[in-house]
PDB file with SEQRES, HELIX, SHEET and CRYST1 records, atoms N, CA, C and O in Angstrom:
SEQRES   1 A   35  UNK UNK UNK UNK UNK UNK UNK UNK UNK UNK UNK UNK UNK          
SEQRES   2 A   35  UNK UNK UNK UNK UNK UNK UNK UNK UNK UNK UNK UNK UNK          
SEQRES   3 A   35  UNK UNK UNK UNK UNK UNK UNK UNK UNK                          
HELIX    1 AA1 UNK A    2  UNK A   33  1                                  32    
CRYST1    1.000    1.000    1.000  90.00  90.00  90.00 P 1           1          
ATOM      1  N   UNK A   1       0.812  -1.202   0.000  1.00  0.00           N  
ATOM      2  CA  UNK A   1       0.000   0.000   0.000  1.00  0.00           C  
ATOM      3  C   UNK A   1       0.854   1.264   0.000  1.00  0.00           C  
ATOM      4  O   UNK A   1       2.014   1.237  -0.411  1.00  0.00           O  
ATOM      5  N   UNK A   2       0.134   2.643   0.577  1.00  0.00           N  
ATOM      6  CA  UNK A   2       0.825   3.616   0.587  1.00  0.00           C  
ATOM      7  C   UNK A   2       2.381   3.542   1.701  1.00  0.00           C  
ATOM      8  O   UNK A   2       3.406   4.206   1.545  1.00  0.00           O  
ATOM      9  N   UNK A   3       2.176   2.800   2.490  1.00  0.00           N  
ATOM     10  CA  UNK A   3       3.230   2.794   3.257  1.00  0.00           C  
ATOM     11  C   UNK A   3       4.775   2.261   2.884  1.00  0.00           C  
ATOM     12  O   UNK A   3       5.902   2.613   3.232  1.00  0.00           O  
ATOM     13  N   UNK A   4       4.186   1.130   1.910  1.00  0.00           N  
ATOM     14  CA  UNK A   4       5.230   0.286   1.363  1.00  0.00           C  
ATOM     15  C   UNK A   4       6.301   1.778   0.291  1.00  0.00           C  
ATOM     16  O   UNK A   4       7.497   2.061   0.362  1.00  0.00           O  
ATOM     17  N   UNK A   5       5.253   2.353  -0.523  1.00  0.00           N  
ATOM     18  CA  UNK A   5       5.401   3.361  -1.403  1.00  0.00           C  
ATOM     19  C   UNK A   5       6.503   4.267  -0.807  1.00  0.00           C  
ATOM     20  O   UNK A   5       7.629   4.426  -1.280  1.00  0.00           O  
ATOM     21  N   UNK A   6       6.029   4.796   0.231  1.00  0.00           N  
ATOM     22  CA  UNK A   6       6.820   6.071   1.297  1.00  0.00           C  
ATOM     23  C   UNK A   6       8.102   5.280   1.577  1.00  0.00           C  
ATOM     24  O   UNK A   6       9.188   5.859   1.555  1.00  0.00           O  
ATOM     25  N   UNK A   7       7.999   3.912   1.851  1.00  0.00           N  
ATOM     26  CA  UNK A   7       9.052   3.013   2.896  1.00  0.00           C  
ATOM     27  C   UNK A   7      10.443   3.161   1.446  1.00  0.00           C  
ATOM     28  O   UNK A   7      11.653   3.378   1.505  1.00  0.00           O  
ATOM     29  N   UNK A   8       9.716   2.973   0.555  1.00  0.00           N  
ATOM     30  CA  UNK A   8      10.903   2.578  -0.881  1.00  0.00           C  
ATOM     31  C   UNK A   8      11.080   3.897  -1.207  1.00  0.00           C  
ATOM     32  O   UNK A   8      12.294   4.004  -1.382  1.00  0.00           O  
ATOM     33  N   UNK A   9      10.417   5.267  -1.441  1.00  0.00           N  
ATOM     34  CA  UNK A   9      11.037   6.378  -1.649  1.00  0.00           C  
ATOM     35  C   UNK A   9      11.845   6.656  -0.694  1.00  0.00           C  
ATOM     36  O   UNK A   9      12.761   7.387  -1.071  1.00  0.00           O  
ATOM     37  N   UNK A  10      11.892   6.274   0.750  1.00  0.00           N  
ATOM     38  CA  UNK A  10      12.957   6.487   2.065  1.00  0.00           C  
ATOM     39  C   UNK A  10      14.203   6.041   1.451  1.00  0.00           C  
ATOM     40  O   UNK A  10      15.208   6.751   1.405  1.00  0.00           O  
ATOM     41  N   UNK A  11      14.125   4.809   0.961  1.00  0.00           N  
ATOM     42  CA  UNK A  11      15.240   3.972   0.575  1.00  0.00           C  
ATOM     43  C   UNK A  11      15.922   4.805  -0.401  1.00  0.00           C  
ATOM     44  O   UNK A  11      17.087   5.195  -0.324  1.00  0.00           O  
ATOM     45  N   UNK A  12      14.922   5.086  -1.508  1.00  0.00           N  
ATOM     46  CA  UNK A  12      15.578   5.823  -3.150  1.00  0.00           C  
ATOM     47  C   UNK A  12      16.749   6.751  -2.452  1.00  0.00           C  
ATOM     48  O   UNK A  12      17.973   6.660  -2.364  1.00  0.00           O  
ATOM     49  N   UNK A  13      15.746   7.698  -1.996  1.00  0.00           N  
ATOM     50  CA  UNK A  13      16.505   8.830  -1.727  1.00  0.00           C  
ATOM     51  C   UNK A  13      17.618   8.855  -0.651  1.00  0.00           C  
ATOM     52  O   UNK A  13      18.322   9.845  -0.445  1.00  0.00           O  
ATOM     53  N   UNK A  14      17.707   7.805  -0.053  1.00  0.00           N  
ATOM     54  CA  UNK A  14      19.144   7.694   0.726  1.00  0.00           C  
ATOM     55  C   UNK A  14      20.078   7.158  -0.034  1.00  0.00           C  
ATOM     56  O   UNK A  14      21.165   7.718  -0.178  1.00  0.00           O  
ATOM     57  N   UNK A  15      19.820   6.166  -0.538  1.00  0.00           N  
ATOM     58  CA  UNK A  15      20.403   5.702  -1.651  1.00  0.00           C  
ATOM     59  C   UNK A  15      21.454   6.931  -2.958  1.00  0.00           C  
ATOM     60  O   UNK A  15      22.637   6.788  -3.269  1.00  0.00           O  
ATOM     61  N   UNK A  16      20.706   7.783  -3.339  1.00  0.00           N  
ATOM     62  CA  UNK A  16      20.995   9.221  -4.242  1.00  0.00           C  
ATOM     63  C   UNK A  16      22.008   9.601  -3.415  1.00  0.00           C  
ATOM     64  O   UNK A  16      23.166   9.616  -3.833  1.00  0.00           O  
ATOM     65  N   UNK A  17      21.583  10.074  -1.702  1.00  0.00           N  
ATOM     66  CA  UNK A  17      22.659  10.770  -1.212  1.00  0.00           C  
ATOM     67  C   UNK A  17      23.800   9.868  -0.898  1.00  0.00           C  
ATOM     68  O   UNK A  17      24.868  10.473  -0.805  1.00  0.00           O  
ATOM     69  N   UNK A  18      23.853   8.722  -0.730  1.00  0.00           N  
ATOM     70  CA  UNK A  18      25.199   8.182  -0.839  1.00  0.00           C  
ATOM     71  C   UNK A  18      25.952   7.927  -1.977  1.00  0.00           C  
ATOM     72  O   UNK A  18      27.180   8.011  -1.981  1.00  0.00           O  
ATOM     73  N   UNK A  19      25.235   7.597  -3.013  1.00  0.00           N  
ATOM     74  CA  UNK A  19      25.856   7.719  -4.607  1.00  0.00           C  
ATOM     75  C   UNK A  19      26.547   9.463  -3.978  1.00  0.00           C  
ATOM     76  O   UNK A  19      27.532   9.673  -3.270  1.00  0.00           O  
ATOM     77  N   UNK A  20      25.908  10.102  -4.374  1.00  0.00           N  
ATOM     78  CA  UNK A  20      26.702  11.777  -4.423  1.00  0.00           C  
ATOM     79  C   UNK A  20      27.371  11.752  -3.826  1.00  0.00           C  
ATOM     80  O   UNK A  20      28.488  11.749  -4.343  1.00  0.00           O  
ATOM     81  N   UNK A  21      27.321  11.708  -2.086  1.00  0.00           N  
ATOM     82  CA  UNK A  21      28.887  11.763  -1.216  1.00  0.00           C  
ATOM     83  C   UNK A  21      29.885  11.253  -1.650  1.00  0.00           C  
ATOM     84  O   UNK A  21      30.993  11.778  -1.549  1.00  0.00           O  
ATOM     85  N   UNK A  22      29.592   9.764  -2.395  1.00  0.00           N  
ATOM     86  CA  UNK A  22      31.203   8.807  -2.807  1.00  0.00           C  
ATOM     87  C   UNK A  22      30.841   9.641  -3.943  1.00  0.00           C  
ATOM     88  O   UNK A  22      31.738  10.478  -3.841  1.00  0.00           O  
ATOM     89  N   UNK A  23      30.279   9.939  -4.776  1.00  0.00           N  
ATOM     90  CA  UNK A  23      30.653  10.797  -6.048  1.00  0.00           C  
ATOM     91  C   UNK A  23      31.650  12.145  -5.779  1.00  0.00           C  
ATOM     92  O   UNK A  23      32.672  12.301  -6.448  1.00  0.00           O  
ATOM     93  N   UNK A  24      31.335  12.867  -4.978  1.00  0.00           N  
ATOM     94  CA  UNK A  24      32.067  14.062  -4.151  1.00  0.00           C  
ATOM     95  C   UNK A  24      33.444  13.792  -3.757  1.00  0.00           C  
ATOM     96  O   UNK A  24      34.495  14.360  -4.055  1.00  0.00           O  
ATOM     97  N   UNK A  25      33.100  12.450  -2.767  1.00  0.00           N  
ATOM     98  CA  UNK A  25      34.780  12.307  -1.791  1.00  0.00           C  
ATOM     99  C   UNK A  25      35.137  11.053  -2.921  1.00  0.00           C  
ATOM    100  O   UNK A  25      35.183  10.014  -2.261  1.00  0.00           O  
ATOM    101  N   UNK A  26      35.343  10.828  -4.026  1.00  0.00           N  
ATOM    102  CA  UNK A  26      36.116  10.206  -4.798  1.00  0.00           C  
ATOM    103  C   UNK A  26      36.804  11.349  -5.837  1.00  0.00           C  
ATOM    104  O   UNK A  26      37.920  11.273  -6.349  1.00  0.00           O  
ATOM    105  N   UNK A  27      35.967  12.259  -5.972  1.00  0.00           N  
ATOM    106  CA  UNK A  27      36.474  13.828  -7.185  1.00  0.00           C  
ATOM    107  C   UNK A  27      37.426  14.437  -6.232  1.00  0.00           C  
ATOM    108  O   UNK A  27      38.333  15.090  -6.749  1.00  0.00           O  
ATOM    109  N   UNK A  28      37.394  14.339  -4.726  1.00  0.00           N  
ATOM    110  CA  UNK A  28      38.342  15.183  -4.036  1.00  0.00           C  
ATOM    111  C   UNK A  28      39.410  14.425  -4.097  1.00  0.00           C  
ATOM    112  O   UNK A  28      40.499  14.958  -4.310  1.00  0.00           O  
ATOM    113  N   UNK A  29      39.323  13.271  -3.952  1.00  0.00           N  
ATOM    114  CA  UNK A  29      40.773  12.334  -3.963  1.00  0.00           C  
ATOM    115  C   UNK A  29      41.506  12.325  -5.019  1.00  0.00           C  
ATOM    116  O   UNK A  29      42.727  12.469  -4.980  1.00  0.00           O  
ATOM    117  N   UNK A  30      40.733  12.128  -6.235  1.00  0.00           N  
ATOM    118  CA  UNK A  30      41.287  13.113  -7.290  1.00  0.00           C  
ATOM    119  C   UNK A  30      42.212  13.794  -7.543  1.00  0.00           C  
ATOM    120  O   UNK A  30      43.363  13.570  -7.920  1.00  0.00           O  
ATOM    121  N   UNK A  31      41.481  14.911  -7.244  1.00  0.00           N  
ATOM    122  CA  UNK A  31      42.134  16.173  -7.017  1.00  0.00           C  
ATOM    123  C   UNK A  31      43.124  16.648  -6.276  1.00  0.00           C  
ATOM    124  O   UNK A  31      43.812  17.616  -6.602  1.00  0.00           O  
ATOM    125  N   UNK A  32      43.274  15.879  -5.053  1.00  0.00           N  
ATOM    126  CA  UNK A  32      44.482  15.602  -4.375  1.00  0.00           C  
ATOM    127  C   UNK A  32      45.722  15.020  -5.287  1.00  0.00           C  
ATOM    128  O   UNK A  32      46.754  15.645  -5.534  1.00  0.00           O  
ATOM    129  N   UNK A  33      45.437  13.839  -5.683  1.00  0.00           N  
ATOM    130  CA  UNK A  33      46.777  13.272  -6.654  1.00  0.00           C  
ATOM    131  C   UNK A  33      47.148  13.934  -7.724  1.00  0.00           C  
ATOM    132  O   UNK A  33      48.241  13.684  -8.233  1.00  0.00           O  
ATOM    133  N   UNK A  34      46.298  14.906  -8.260  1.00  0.00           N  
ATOM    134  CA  UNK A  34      46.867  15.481  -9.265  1.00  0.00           C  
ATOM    135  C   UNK A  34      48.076  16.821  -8.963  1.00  0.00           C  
ATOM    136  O   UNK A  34      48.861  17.510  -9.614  1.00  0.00           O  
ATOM    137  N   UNK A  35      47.738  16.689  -7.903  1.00  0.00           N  
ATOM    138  CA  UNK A  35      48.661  18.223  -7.025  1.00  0.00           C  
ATOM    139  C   UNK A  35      50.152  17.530  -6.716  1.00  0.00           C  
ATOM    140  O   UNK A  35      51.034  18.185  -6.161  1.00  0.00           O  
TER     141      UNK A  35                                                      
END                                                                             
């Protein structure tokens, strides 16, 4: 039902923000070795 719905958009969207952080702190590490 609606709960299940809310329960899996909880998931999506935590999911997004951890993709981005390792997307972020992998571009900084990066950027470190190139210096």
């Amino acid at each position: 039902g609606s709960s299940l719905f809310s329960e899996q958009g909880r998931m999506d969207s935590e999911n997004k923000t951890k993709f981005l952080f390792n997307a972020i702190r992998s571009d900084l590490n990066d950027q470190k070795k190139k210096k």
